[in-house]
PDB file of C-alpha atoms and ligand atoms in Angstrom:
ATOM      1  CA  MET N   1      -1.795  -0.297  17.435  1.00 85.00           C
ATOM      2  CA  MET N   2      -0.975  -1.457  20.824  1.00 89.00           C
ATOM      3  CA  GLU N   3      -2.344  -5.101  19.430  1.00 89.00           C
ATOM      4  CA  GLN N   4       0.429  -4.723  16.532  1.00 91.00           C
ATOM      5  CA  LEU N   5       3.042  -3.685  18.647  1.00 92.00           C
ATOM      6  CA  ASN N   6       2.507  -6.692  21.233  1.00 93.00           C
ATOM      7  CA  PHE N   7       2.704  -9.095  18.231  1.00 94.00           C
ATOM      8  CA  PHE N   8       5.720  -7.372  17.083  1.00 95.00           C
ATOM      9  CA  HIS N   9       7.178  -7.505  20.663  1.00 95.00           C
ATOM     10  CA  ASP N  10       6.363 -11.443  20.705  1.00 96.00           C
ATOM     11  CA  HIS N  11       7.619 -12.099  17.375  1.00 94.00           C
ATOM     12  CA  THR N  12      11.165 -10.316  18.354  1.00 95.00           C
ATOM     13  CA  LEU N  13      11.000 -12.179  21.746  1.00 97.00           C
ATOM     14  CA  LEU N  14      10.858 -15.569  20.036  1.00 96.00           C
ATOM     15  CA  ILE N  15      13.925 -14.705  17.546  1.00 95.00           C
ATOM     16  CA  LEU N  16      15.853 -13.783  20.729  1.00 96.00           C
ATOM     17  CA  ILE N  17      15.278 -16.819  22.512  1.00 97.00           C
ATOM     18  CA  MET N  18      16.060 -19.062  19.813  1.00 95.00           C
ATOM     19  CA  ILE N  19      19.404 -17.120  19.144  1.00 94.00           C
ATOM     20  CA  THR N  20      20.033 -16.894  22.803  1.00 96.00           C
ATOM     21  CA  ILE N  21      19.559 -21.017  23.375  1.00 96.00           C
ATOM     22  CA  LEU N  22      21.594 -21.600  20.122  1.00 91.00           C
ATOM     23  CA  VAL N  23      24.633 -19.240  21.380  1.00 90.00           C
ATOM     24  CA  GLY N  24      24.207 -20.613  24.833  1.00 92.00           C
ATOM     25  CA  GLN N  25      24.497 -23.928  23.800  1.00 89.00           C
ATOM     26  CA  MET N  26      27.599 -23.499  21.465  1.00 83.00           C
ATOM     27  CA  LEU N  27      29.310 -21.515  24.510  1.00 85.00           C
ATOM     28  CA  VAL N  28      28.643 -24.451  26.960  1.00 87.00           C
ATOM     29  CA  SER N  29      29.699 -27.498  24.368  1.00 83.00           C
ATOM     30  CA  MET N  30      32.660 -25.461  23.649  1.00 80.00           C
ATOM     31  CA  LEU N  31      33.447 -25.253  27.486  1.00 82.00           C
ATOM     32  CA  PHE N  32      33.586 -28.952  27.508  1.00 82.00           C
ATOM     33  CA  ASN N  33      35.570 -29.053  24.407  1.00 72.00           C
ATOM     34  CA  LYS N  34      33.015 -31.037  22.197  1.00 67.00           C
ATOM     35  CA  PHE N  35      32.241 -28.264  19.667  1.00 65.00           C
ATOM     36  CA  THR N  36      35.640 -27.516  18.430  1.00 67.00           C
ATOM     37  CA  HIS N  37      35.546 -29.308  14.998  1.00 68.00           C
ATOM     38  CA  ARG N  38      38.247 -28.247  12.488  1.00 66.00           C
ATOM     39  CA  PHE N  39      35.592 -27.234  10.115  1.00 66.00           C
ATOM     40  CA  LEU N  40      34.636 -24.596  12.441  1.00 71.00           C
ATOM     41  CA  LEU N  41      37.920 -22.822  13.167  1.00 72.00           C
ATOM     42  CA  GLU N  42      38.791 -22.194   9.265  1.00 78.00           C
ATOM     43  CA  GLY N  43      35.675 -23.143   7.375  1.00 81.00           C
ATOM     44  CA  GLN N  44      34.725 -20.894   4.280  1.00 86.00           C
ATOM     45  CA  LEU N  45      31.018 -22.381   4.301  1.00 87.00           C
ATOM     46  CA  ILE N  46      30.327 -22.037   8.069  1.00 85.00           C
ATOM     47  CA  GLU N  47      31.861 -18.557   7.748  1.00 89.00           C
ATOM     48  CA  MET N  48      29.479 -17.929   4.845  1.00 92.00           C
ATOM     49  CA  ILE N  49      26.458 -18.976   6.928  1.00 91.00           C
ATOM     50  CA  TRP N  50      27.238 -16.700  10.232  1.00 88.00           C
ATOM     51  CA  THR N  51      27.377 -13.739   8.033  1.00 93.00           C
ATOM     52  CA  ILE N  52      24.367 -14.276   6.009  1.00 96.00           C
ATOM     53  CA  LEU N  53      22.051 -15.955   8.606  1.00 93.00           C
ATOM     54  CA  PRO N  54      22.222 -12.871  11.128  1.00 94.00           C
ATOM     55  CA  ALA N  55      21.817 -10.313   8.033  1.00 96.00           C
ATOM     56  CA  MET N  56      18.548 -12.037   7.141  1.00 95.00           C
ATOM     57  CA  ILE N  57      17.592 -12.334  10.709  1.00 94.00           C
ATOM     58  CA  LEU N  58      18.048  -8.548  10.978  1.00 95.00           C
ATOM     59  CA  ILE N  59      15.694  -8.081   7.912  1.00 95.00           C
ATOM     60  CA  ILE N  60      13.016 -10.149   9.416  1.00 93.00           C
ATOM     61  CA  ILE N  61      12.893  -8.079  12.526  1.00 95.00           C
ATOM     62  CA  ALA N  62      13.319  -4.892  10.442  1.00 96.00           C
ATOM     63  CA  LEU N  63      10.357  -5.232   8.049  1.00 95.00           C
ATOM     64  CA  PRO N  64       7.408  -5.528  10.109  1.00 94.00           C
ATOM     65  CA  SER N  65       9.234  -2.968  12.669  1.00 95.00           C
ATOM     66  CA  LEU N  66       9.148  -0.269   9.840  1.00 96.00           C
ATOM     67  CA  ARG N  67       5.506  -1.332   8.890  1.00 94.00           C
ATOM     68  CA  ILE N  68       4.370  -0.532  12.258  1.00 92.00           C
ATOM     69  CA  LEU N  69       6.150   2.432  12.457  1.00 91.00           C
ATOM     70  CA  TYR N  70       4.820   4.100   9.139  1.00 92.00           C
ATOM     71  CA  ILE N  71       1.230   2.568  10.218  1.00 89.00           C
ATOM     72  CA  ILE N  72       1.613   4.621  13.666  1.00 87.00           C
ATOM     73  CA  ASP N  73       2.525   7.845  11.532  1.00 85.00           C
ATOM     74  CA  GLU N  74      -0.499   7.419   9.143  1.00 84.00           C
ATOM     75  CA  ILE N  75      -3.601   9.931  10.115  1.00 80.00           C
ATOM     76  CA  LEU N  76      -6.599   8.810   9.165  1.00 83.00           C
ATOM     77  CA  ASN N  77      -9.915  10.703   8.207  1.00 89.00           C
ATOM     78  CA  PRO N  78     -10.790  11.833  11.864  1.00 90.00           C
ATOM     79  CA  ASN N  79     -14.282  11.848  13.500  1.00 91.00           C
ATOM     80  CA  ILE N  80     -13.025  14.267  15.876  1.00 92.00           C
ATOM     81  CA  THR N  81     -10.144  16.146  17.042  1.00 93.00           C
ATOM     82  CA  ILE N  82      -8.926  16.916  20.447  1.00 94.00           C
ATOM     83  CA  LYS N  83      -6.383  19.150  21.566  1.00 95.00           C
ATOM     84  CA  THR N  84      -4.272  18.235  24.853  1.00 95.00           C
ATOM     85  CA  ILE N  85      -2.013  21.119  26.300  1.00 95.00           C
ATOM     86  CA  GLY N  86       0.705  20.140  29.086  1.00 94.00           C
ATOM     87  CA  HIS N  87       0.984  22.713  31.961  1.00 94.00           C
ATOM     88  CA  GLN N  88       3.133  22.408  34.843  1.00 91.00           C
ATOM     89  CA  TRP N  89       1.646  20.135  36.108  1.00 91.00           C
ATOM     90  CA  TYR N  90      -1.970  19.282  34.708  1.00 94.00           C
ATOM     91  CA  TRP N  91      -3.374  18.476  31.420  1.00 95.00           C
ATOM     92  CA  SER N  92      -5.826  20.984  29.782  1.00 95.00           C
ATOM     93  CA  TYR N  93      -8.044  19.563  26.700  1.00 95.00           C
ATOM     94  CA  GLU N  94     -10.062  21.252  24.005  1.00 94.00           C
ATOM     95  CA  TYR N  95     -12.802  19.957  21.657  1.00 92.00           C
ATOM     96  CA  SER N  96     -12.965  22.495  18.845  1.00 85.00           C
ATOM     97  CA  ASP N  97     -15.256  20.452  16.492  1.00 87.00           C
ATOM     98  CA  TYR N  98     -18.456  21.510  18.253  1.00 79.00           C
ATOM     99  CA  LYS N  99     -18.773  24.257  20.232  1.00 80.00           C
ATOM    100  CA  LYS N 100     -15.505  25.521  22.068  1.00 85.00           C
ATOM    101  CA  ILE N 101     -14.948  23.191  24.960  1.00 89.00           C
ATOM    102  CA  GLU N 102     -11.993  23.532  27.215  1.00 92.00           C
ATOM    103  CA  PHE N 103     -11.419  22.218  30.224  1.00 93.00           C
ATOM    104  CA  ASP N 104      -8.150  21.501  32.912  1.00 94.00           C
ATOM    105  CA  SER N 105      -7.863  17.991  33.965  1.00 94.00           C
ATOM    106  CA  TYR N 106      -6.189  17.974  37.590  1.00 94.00           C
ATOM    107  CA  MET N 107      -5.384  14.615  39.685  1.00 94.00           C
ATOM    108  CA  ILE N 108      -7.546  13.769  42.556  1.00 93.00           C
ATOM    109  CA  PRO N 109      -5.143  14.435  45.352  1.00 92.00           C
ATOM    110  CA  ILE N 110      -4.550  11.175  47.545  1.00 90.00           C
ATOM    111  CA  ASN N 111      -6.623  12.605  50.595  1.00 91.00           C
ATOM    112  CA  ASP N 112      -9.601  13.586  48.459  1.00 89.00           C
ATOM    113  CA  SER N 113      -9.827  10.207  46.659  1.00 88.00           C
ATOM    114  CA  LYS N 114     -12.856   7.878  47.213  1.00 89.00           C
ATOM    115  CA  ASN N 115     -12.702   4.142  47.400  1.00 90.00           C
ATOM    116  CA  PHE N 116     -13.873   3.974  43.640  1.00 89.00           C
ATOM    117  CA  ASN N 117     -10.864   6.465  42.636  1.00 89.00           C
ATOM    118  CA  PHE N 118      -7.668   5.273  41.076  1.00 91.00           C
ATOM    119  CA  ARG N 119      -4.993   6.470  43.442  1.00 91.00           C
ATOM    120  CA  LEU N 120      -2.269   8.856  41.424  1.00 91.00           C
ATOM    121  CA  LEU N 121      -4.334   8.049  38.233  1.00 93.00           C
ATOM    122  CA  ASP N 122      -7.981   9.527  38.589  1.00 93.00           C
ATOM    123  CA  VAL N 123      -8.753  13.058  37.386  1.00 93.00           C
ATOM    124  CA  ASP N 124     -11.341  15.628  38.442  1.00 92.00           C
ATOM    125  CA  ASN N 125     -12.263  16.085  34.246  1.00 92.00           C
ATOM    126  CA  ARG N 126     -11.926  12.836  32.392  1.00 92.00           C
ATOM    127  CA  LEU N 127     -11.096  12.938  28.611  1.00 93.00           C
ATOM    128  CA  VAL N 128     -14.352  11.862  27.327  1.00 94.00           C
ATOM    129  CA  VAL N 129     -14.272  10.106  23.871  1.00 94.00           C
ATOM    130  CA  PRO N 130     -16.414   8.112  22.017  1.00 94.00           C
ATOM    131  CA  PHE N 131     -15.401   4.466  21.357  1.00 93.00           C
ATOM    132  CA  ASN N 132     -15.163   2.814  17.695  1.00 92.00           C
ATOM    133  CA  SER N 133     -14.220   6.220  16.152  1.00 92.00           C
ATOM    134  CA  GLN N 134     -11.281   7.693  14.776  1.00 92.00           C
ATOM    135  CA  ILE N 135      -9.659  10.173  16.854  1.00 93.00           C
ATOM    136  CA  ARG N 136      -7.230  12.821  16.201  1.00 93.00           C
ATOM    137  CA  ILE N 137      -4.881  13.922  19.024  1.00 94.00           C
ATOM    138  CA  LEU N 138      -2.959  17.433  18.606  1.00 94.00           C
ATOM    139  CA  THR N 139      -0.414  18.076  21.429  1.00 95.00           C
ATOM    140  CA  THR N 140       1.383  20.993  22.718  1.00 95.00           C
ATOM    141  CA  SER N 141       2.722  22.796  25.923  1.00 95.00           C
ATOM    142  CA  ALA N 142       2.399  25.917  27.617  1.00 94.00           C
ATOM    143  CA  ASP N 143       5.583  26.015  29.310  1.00 92.00           C
ATOM    144  CA  VAL N 144       7.984  22.966  29.440  1.00 94.00           C
ATOM    145  CA  ILE N 145       8.222  19.726  27.308  1.00 96.00           C
ATOM    146  CA  HIS N 146       5.704  16.922  28.577  1.00 96.00           C
ATOM    147  CA  SER N 147       4.946  14.016  27.143  1.00 95.00           C
ATOM    148  CA  TRP N 148       1.298  12.481  26.667  1.00 95.00           C
ATOM    149  CA  ALA N 149       1.322   8.899  26.991  1.00 95.00           C
ATOM    150  CA  VAL N 150      -1.272   6.054  27.385  1.00 94.00           C
ATOM    151  CA  PRO N 151       0.367   2.457  27.237  1.00 92.00           C
ATOM    152  CA  SER N 152      -2.693   0.697  26.445  1.00 91.00           C
ATOM    153  CA  LEU N 153      -3.609   2.454  23.464  1.00 91.00           C
ATOM    154  CA  GLY N 154       0.170   2.594  22.168  1.00 89.00           C
ATOM    155  CA  VAL N 155       0.563   6.558  22.212  1.00 92.00           C
ATOM    156  CA  LYS N 156       3.290   8.190  23.563  1.00 93.00           C
ATOM    157  CA  ILE N 157       3.853  11.680  22.056  1.00 94.00           C
ATOM    158  CA  ASP N 158       5.984  14.873  22.860  1.00 95.00           C
ATOM    159  CA  SER N 159       4.204  18.242  23.987  1.00 95.00           C
ATOM    160  CA  THR N 160       6.529  20.514  23.042  1.00 95.00           C
ATOM    161  CA  PRO N 161       6.104  24.213  23.688  1.00 95.00           C
ATOM    162  CA  GLY N 162       5.759  26.263  20.181  1.00 95.00           C
ATOM    163  CA  ARG N 163       4.988  22.946  18.223  1.00 94.00           C
ATOM    164  CA  LEU N 164       1.590  21.023  17.528  1.00 94.00           C
ATOM    165  CA  ASN N 165       2.384  17.400  17.300  1.00 93.00           C
ATOM    166  CA  GLN N 166      -0.072  14.954  15.988  1.00 92.00           C
ATOM    167  CA  THR N 167      -1.204  11.374  16.608  1.00 92.00           C
ATOM    168  CA  SER N 168      -4.368   9.461  16.500  1.00 91.00           C
ATOM    169  CA  ILE N 169      -5.930   6.648  18.282  1.00 92.00           C
ATOM    170  CA  PHE N 170      -9.025   4.255  17.964  1.00 92.00           C
ATOM    171  CA  ILE N 171     -10.676   2.776  21.093  1.00 93.00           C
ATOM    172  CA  ASN N 172     -12.736  -0.457  20.149  1.00 91.00           C
ATOM    173  CA  ARG N 173     -14.131  -0.837  23.552  1.00 92.00           C
ATOM    174  CA  THR N 174     -15.815   1.401  26.451  1.00 94.00           C
ATOM    175  CA  GLY N 175     -13.665   1.791  29.551  1.00 93.00           C
ATOM    176  CA  LEU N 176     -11.251   3.787  31.357  1.00 94.00           C
ATOM    177  CA  PHE N 177      -7.772   3.987  30.069  1.00 94.00           C
ATOM    178  CA  PHE N 178      -4.933   5.634  32.185  1.00 95.00           C
ATOM    179  CA  GLY N 179      -1.849   7.388  31.188  1.00 94.00           C
ATOM    180  CA  GLN N 180       1.129   9.598  32.791  1.00 94.00           C
ATOM    181  CA  CYS N 181       3.045  12.340  31.732  1.00 95.00           C
ATOM    182  CA  SER N 182       6.168  10.795  30.296  1.00 94.00           C
ATOM    183  CA  GLU N 183       8.938  13.722  30.257  1.00 94.00           C
ATOM    184  CA  ILE N 184      10.592  14.562  33.314  1.00 94.00           C
ATOM    185  CA  CYS N 185       9.107  18.148  33.341  1.00 93.00           C
ATOM    186  CA  GLY N 186       9.342  19.349  36.880  1.00 91.00           C
ATOM    187  CA  ALA N 187       8.341  19.006  40.598  1.00 93.00           C
ATOM    188  CA  ASN N 188       5.286  17.431  40.278  1.00 92.00           C
ATOM    189  CA  HIS N 189       5.659  15.453  36.993  1.00 94.00           C
ATOM    190  CA  SER N 190       4.459  12.396  38.547  1.00 93.00           C
ATOM    191  CA  PHE N 191       1.363  13.863  39.595  1.00 94.00           C
ATOM    192  CA  MET N 192      -0.258  14.631  36.190  1.00 94.00           C
ATOM    193  CA  PRO N 193      -2.119  11.731  34.938  1.00 95.00           C
ATOM    194  CA  ILE N 194      -4.512  11.097  31.955  1.00 95.00           C
ATOM    195  CA  CYS N 195      -7.482   9.627  32.293  1.00 95.00           C
ATOM    196  CA  ILE N 196      -9.799   8.540  29.226  1.00 95.00           C
ATOM    197  CA  GLU N 197     -13.270   7.552  29.582  1.00 95.00           C
ATOM    198  CA  ALA N 198     -14.288   5.941  26.535  1.00 95.00           C
ATOM    199  CA  ILE N 199     -18.059   5.941  25.928  1.00 95.00           C
ATOM    200  CA  ASN N 200     -20.821   5.069  23.629  1.00 94.00           C
ATOM    201  CA  PRO N 201     -20.792   7.744  20.635  1.00 93.00           C
ATOM    202  CA  LYS N 202     -24.794   8.270  21.350  1.00 93.00           C
ATOM    203  CA  PHE N 203     -23.627   9.003  25.251  1.00 94.00           C
ATOM    204  CA  PHE N 204     -20.595  11.272  23.593  1.00 92.00           C
ATOM    205  CA  ILE N 205     -23.131  13.429  21.705  1.00 91.00           C
ATOM    206  CA  SER N 206     -25.495  13.988  24.832  1.00 92.00           C
ATOM    207  CA  TRP N 207     -22.375  14.667  27.017  1.00 90.00           C
ATOM    208  CA  ILE N 208     -21.283  17.141  24.730  1.00 89.00           C
ATOM    209  CA  ASN N 209     -24.728  19.064  24.452  1.00 89.00           C
ATOM    210  CA  SER N 210     -24.644  18.989  28.530  1.00 87.00           C
ATOM    211  CA  ILE N 211     -21.628  20.997  28.974  1.00 79.00           C
TER     212      ILE N 211
HETATM  213 CU1   CU P   2       4.755  16.774  32.503  1.00 84.07          CU
END
C-alpha cells in the first residue's frame, strides 16, 4: 500500500511542478509585458481551454486517488488477526487466533536503552508478525483516542474507546518497522511507540508455541 501511495505522491508532484512552472512563466512574462496578447484578454477559445484543462487535471488526480482509497479499505482474507489496544501510555496486543496471547508493549526508557536499541522507538515486547502474510489489525482504546500508525506500512488508524477499527497490513520482507501514536493523547503521548518485528512464518509459529 505504501508503494502505491508513494507512486501516487510522485504522480501528483509531477503535475504540481508542471502547473507551477507554467503559471510562474506566465506571471514573469506578464511582468515584462511579453504575454499580454489581445486574444488572451477577451478570447472565447482560450477561456474554454483554461476551464476544461484544470477540470481534466483534477480528474487525472482524483481517479488514482480514489482507486488507492478503496484498495486500502479492502480487507482480504487474513492469515492472522491482531488486536491492538491503546492505553495511556502504552500499547497492548492480543493474538486470539491461537491460544490467547496478550501482552503490554512499553517503550524502553532512555536510561535503560542499550547501544543496539532505537532511542524512543524500541519497546520491551515487540509486535511479532509473520512476513508475506495478510494480517488483519483490529484496534481500540481503553481510555482516550489514540492512533496506531506505522508510516512505512502506510497505516494510520484511530484507536477509539468503544469502537473497533479495522485495517490490514502485508509485509513483504523481514525486519523492524517503527511507528508512534499519532493522536495527541496526553502527557506521554510521544513515549508510546509501536515496534513491529516481521519474521519468517516458520519462526513465527515457534514463537507462538514458546509463549
Ligand atoms: Cu496515544
